[in-house]
Coordinates of C-alpha atoms and ligand atoms in Angstrom, one line a residue:
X240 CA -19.1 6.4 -10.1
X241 CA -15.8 6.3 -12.6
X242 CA -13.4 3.9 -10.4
X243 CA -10.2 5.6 -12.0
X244 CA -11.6 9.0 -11.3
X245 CA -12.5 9.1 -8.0
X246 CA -9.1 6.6 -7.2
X247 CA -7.0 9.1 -8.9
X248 CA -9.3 12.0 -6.6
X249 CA -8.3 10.1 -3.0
X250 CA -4.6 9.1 -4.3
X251 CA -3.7 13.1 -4.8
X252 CA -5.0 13.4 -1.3
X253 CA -9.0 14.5 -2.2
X254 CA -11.8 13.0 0.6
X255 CA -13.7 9.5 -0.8
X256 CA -16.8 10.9 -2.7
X257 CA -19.9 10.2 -0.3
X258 CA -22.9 8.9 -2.3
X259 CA -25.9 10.9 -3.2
X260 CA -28.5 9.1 -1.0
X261 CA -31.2 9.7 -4.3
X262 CA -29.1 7.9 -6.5
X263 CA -28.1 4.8 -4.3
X264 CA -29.5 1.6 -5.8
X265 CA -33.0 0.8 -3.6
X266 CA -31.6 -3.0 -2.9
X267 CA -28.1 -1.0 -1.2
X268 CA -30.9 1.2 0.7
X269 CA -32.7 -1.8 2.0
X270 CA -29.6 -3.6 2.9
X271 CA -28.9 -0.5 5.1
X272 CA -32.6 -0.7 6.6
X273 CA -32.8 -3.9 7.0
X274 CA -29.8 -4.0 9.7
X275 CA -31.5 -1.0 12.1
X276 CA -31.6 -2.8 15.2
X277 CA -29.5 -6.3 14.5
X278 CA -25.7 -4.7 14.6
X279 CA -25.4 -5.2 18.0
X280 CA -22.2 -5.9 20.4
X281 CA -23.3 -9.6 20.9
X282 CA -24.0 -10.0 17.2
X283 CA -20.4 -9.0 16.0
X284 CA -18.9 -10.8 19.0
X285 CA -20.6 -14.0 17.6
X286 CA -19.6 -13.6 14.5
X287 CA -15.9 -12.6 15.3
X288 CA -16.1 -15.9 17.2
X289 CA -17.0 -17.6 13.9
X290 CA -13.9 -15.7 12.0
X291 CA -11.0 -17.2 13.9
X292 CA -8.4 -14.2 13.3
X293 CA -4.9 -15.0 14.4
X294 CA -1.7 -12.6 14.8
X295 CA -0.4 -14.3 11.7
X296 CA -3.3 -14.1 9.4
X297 CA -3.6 -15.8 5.9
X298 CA -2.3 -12.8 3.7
X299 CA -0.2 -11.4 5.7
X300 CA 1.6 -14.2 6.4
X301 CA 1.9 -15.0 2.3
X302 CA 2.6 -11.4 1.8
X303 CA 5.4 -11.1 4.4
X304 CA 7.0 -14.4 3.1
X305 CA 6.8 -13.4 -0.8
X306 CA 8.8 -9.8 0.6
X307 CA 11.5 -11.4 2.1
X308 CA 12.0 -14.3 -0.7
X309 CA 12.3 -11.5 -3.2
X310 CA 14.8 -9.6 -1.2
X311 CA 17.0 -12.8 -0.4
X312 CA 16.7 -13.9 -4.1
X313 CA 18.4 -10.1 -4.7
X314 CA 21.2 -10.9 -2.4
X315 CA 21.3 -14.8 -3.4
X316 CA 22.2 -13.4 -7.1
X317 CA 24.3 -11.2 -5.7
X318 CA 26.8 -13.2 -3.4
X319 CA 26.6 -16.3 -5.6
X320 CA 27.1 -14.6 -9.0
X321 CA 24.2 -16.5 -10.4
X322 CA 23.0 -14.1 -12.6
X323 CA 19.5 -14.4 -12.2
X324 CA 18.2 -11.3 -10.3
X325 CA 20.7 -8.3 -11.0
X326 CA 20.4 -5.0 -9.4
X327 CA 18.7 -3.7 -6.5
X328 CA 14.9 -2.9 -5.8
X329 CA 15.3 0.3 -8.0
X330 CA 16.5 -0.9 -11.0
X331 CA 17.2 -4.3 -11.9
X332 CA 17.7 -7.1 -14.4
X333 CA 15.8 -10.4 -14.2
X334 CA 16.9 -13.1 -16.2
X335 CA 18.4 -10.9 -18.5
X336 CA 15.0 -8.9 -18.7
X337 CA 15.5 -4.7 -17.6
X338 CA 13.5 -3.7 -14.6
X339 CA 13.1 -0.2 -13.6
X340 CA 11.1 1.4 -10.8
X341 CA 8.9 3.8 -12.4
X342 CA 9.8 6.4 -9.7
X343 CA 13.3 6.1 -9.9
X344 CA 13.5 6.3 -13.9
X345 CA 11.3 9.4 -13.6
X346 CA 13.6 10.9 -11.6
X347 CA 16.5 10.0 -13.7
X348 CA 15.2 11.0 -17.0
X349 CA 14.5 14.6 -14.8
X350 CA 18.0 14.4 -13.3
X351 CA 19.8 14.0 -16.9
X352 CA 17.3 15.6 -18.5
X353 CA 17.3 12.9 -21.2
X354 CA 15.6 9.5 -22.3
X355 CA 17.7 6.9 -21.3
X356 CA 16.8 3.8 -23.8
X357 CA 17.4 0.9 -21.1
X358 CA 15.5 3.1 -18.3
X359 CA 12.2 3.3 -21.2
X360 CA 12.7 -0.7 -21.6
X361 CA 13.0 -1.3 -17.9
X362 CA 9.7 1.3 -17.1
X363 CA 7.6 -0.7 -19.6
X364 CA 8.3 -4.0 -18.0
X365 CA 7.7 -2.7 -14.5
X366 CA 4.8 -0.9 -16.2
X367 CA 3.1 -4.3 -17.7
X368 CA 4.2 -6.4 -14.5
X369 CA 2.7 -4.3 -11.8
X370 CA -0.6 -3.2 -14.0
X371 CA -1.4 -7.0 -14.2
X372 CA -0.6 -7.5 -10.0
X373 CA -2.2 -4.5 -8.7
X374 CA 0.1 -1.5 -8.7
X375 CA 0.6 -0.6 -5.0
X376 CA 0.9 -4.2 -4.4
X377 CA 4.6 -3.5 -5.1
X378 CA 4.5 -1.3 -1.5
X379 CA 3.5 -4.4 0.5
X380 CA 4.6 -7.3 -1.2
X381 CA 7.9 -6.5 -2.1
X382 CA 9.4 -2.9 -0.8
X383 CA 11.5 -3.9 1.9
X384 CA 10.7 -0.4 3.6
X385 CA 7.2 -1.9 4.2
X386 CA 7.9 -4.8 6.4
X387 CA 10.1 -2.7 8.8
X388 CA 7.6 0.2 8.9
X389 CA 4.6 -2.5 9.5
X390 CA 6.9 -4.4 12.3
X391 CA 7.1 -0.1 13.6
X392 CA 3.7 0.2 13.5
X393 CA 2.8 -2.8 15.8
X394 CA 4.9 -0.7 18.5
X395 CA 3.8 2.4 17.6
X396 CA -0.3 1.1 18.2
X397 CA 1.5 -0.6 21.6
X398 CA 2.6 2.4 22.9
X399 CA -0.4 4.6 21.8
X400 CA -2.9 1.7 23.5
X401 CA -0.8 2.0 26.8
X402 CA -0.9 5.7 26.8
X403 CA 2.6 6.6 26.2
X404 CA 2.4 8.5 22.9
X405 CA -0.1 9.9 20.6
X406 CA -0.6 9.9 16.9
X407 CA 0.4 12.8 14.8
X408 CA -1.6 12.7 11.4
X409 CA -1.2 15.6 8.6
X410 CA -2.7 16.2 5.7
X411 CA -2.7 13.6 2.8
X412 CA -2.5 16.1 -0.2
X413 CA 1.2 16.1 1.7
X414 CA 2.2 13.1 -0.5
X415 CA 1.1 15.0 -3.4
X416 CA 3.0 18.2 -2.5
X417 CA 6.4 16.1 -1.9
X418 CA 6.1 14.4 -4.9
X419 CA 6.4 17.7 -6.8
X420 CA 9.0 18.6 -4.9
X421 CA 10.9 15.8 -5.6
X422 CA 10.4 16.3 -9.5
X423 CA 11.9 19.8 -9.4
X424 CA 14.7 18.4 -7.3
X425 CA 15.9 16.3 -9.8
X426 CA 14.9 18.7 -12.4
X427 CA 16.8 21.5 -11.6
X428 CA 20.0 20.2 -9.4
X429 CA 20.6 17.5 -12.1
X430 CA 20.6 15.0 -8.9
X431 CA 18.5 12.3 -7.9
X432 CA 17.8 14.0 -4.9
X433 CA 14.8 11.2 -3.7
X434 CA 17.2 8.2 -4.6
X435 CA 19.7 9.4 -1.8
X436 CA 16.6 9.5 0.6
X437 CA 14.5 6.9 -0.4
X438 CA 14.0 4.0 2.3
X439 CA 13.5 1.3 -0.5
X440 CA 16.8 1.7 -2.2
X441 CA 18.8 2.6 0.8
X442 CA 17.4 -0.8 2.8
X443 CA 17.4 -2.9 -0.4
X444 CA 21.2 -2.1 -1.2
X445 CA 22.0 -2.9 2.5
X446 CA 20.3 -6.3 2.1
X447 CA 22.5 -6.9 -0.9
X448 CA 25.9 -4.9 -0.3
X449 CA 25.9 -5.1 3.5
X450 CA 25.0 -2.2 6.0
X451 CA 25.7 1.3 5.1
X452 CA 25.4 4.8 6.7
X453 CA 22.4 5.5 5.2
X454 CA 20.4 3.3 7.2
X455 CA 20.8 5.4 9.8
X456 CA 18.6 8.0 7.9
X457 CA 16.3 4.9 7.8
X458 CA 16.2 4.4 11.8
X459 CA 15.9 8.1 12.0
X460 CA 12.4 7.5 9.9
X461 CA 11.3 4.3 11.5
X462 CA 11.5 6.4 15.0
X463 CA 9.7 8.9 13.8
X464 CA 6.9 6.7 13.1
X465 CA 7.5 4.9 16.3
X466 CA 6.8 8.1 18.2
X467 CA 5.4 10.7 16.5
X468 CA 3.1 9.4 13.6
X469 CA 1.7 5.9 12.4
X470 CA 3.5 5.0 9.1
X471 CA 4.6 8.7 8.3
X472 CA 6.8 7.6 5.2
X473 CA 4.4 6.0 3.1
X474 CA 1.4 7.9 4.2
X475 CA 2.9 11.1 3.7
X476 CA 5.9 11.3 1.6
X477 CA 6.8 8.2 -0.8
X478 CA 6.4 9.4 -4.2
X479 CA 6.8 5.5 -5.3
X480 CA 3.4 4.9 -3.8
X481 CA 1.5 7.6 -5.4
X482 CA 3.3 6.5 -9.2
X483 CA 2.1 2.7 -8.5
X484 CA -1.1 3.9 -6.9
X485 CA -1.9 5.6 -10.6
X486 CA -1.0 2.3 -12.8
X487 CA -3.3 0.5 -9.7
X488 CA -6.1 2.2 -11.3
X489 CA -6.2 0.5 -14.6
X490 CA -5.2 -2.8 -13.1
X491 CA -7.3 -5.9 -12.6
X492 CA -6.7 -6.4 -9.2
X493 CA -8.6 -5.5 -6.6
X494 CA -10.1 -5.5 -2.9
X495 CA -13.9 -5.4 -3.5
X496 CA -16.4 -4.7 -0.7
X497 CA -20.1 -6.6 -0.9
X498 CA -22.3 -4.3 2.0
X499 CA -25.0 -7.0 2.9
X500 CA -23.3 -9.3 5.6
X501 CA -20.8 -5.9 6.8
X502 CA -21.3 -4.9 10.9
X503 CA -19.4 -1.6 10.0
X504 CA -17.5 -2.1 13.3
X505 CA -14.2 -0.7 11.0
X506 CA -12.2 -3.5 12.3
X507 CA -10.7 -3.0 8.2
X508 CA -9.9 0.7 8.8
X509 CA -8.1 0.1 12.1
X510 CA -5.6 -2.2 10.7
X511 CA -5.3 -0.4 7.0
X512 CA -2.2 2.0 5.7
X513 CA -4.6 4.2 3.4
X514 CA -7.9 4.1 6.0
X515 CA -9.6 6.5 3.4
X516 CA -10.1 3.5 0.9
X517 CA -11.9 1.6 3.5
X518 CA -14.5 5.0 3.9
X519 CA -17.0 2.9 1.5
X520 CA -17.4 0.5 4.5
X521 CA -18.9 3.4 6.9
X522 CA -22.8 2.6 7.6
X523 CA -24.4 4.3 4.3
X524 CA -21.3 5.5 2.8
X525 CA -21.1 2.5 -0.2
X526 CA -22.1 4.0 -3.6
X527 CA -23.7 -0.1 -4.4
X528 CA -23.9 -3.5 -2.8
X529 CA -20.5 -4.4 -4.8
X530 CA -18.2 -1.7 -4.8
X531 CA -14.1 -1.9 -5.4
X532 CA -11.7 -0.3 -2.8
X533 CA -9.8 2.7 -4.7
X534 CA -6.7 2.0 -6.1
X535 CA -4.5 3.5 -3.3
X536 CA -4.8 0.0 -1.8
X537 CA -1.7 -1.7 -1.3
X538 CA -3.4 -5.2 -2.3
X539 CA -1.8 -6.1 1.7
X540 CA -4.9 -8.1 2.5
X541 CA -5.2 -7.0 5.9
X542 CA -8.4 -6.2 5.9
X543 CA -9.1 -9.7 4.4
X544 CA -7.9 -11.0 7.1
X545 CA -9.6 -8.9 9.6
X546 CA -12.9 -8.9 8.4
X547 CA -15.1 -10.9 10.7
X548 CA -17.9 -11.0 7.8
X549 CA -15.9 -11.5 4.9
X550 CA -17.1 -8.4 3.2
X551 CA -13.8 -7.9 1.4
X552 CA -12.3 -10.1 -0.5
X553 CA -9.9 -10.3 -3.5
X554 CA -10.9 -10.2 -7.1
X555 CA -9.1 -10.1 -10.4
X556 CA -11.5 -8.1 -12.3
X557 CA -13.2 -10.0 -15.6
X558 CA -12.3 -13.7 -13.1
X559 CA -14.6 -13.1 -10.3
X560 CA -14.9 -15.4 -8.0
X561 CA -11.2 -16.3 -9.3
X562 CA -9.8 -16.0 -5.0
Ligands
LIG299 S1 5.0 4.0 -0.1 FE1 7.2 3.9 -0.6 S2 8.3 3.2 1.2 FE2 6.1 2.8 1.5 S3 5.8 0.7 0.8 FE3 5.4 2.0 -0.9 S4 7.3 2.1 -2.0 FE4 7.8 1.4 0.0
LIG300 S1 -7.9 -1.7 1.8 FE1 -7.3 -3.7 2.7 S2 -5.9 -4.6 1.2 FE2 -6.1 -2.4 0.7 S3 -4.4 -1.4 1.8 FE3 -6.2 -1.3 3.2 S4 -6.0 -3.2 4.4 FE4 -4.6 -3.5 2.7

């Protein structure tokens, strides 16, 4: 199976490709044989035993710290005049080197309808920093956005557990569909339509020039996904996760599955914000034994965490083993 194929097939909102059963490696088939029988409840509860998980698991805990660090270190530049991080999560200047979100320099470029030599400087940099740390890792390691709408989602999952509310899913080709619209936006009102809207920049530029109206266009979104439907924004909408999702393909970072110790329970899928990329880990659904999770990951590590067999794990492609 081409990895950047079928990645770019399931970011544009196409199903995982299930394996053809006749051309699944014979040790993958065994692996799946030899478990008929031994997945039981008392098995995984042993082995969930064994795993330890805690509300503030390893990567999460890394990942939310790096988020915030990055966003102070915007506002630390900012009210002290140091100089060192200029800018705001869209486009930026770190010690003296341009930074500009790919999204938002795309949108630009359509907006003015010209190529604006900074914006190509700052693109290349982003380009080169986030194909070397994983492309979507951008979405949960540093878009503020994220940590509000994962703190949303643990109220959201509260109040769909007691009852109260159900979840609203749509279809995921809806990403693909906005982010065209957003193109012909800027295209043809000569605005940057998504810029006024987006979550990122509105909550980054409060975190560095004080509260705004605009958040309350973000409180409007992060009640939505309260109540209506589980991380709705960057499931559905954010064309910034479908443009980092695309470098994610060629990058060397990865989540990688290994079937053989895996109880299939979906522990992984429960907790992930693209479920679809975890599909590999349904009983008899892997294409081999070793397979990488499609580049519409957000590198979060949640599913690390969860994992009571440690059948995902990081890798940095060419230095396995490396995590
Ligand atoms: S999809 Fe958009 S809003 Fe969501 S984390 Fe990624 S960049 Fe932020
Ligand atoms: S597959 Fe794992 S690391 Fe990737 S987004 Fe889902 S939970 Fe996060």
């Amino acid at each position: 199976m081409n990895y950047i194929k079928e990645s770019l097939s399931q970011v544009f909102g196409n199903k995982p490709t299930r394996p053809d059963k006749s051309k699944q490696p014979a040790a993958l088939k065994a692996i799946y044989e030899g478990k008929k029988g031994k997945l039981t409840k008392a098995a995984l509860q042993a082995v969930e035993l064994e795993h330890h998980g805690t509300f503030f698991r390893k990567w999460q805990r890394r990942r939310w710290i790096t988020l915030i660090l990055v966003n102070v270190l915007f506002l630390v530049s900012y009210k002290f005049d140091v100089q060192l991080l200029e800018g705001a999560m869209t486009a930026s200047r770190f010690v003296g080197f341009h930074f500009a979100d790919l999204n938002s320099a795309l949108q630009v470029m359509l907006a003015y309808k010209h190529v604006v030599l900074n914006l190509v400087i700052g693109t290349t940099t982003v380009f080169i920093m986030w194909l070397l740390l994983g492309g979507r890792t951008f979405c949960s390691w540093v878009c503020p956005y994220h940590l509000l709408s994962e703190l949303a989602e643990y109220l959201h999952l509260w109040l769909v557990e007691k009852k109260i509310i159900k979840n609203h899913t749509f279809h995921r080709k809806t990403r693909s569909v906005f982010y065209v619209i957003f193109a012909l936006m800027a295209l043809l009102s000569g605005y940057t339509v998504f810029e006024t809207i987006s979550p990122t920049g509105i909550v980054s530029r409060a975190i560095i020039y004080g509260p705004g109206l605009a958040l309350i266009w973000v409180g409007i979104l992060l009640l939505f996904e309260v109540f209506y439907s589980r991380r709705a924004w960057c499931r559905y909408v954010c064309p910034i996760g479908i443009t980092y999702a695309a470098v994610g393909t060629l990058s060397p970072v990865r989540v990688t599955y290994n079937a053989e110790a895996c109880h299939h329970e979906g522990d992984c899928r429960k907790v992930c914000l693209v479920p679809h990329v975890l599909d590999l880990t349904i009983r008899g659904a892997a294409h081999d034994i070793n397979q990488d999770v499609g580049a519409d990951c957000t590198r979060c590590g949640m599913c690390v965490d969860v994992c009571p067999t440690d059948s995902l794990n990081y890798k940095i492609k060419g230095l396995d083993n490396f995590l």
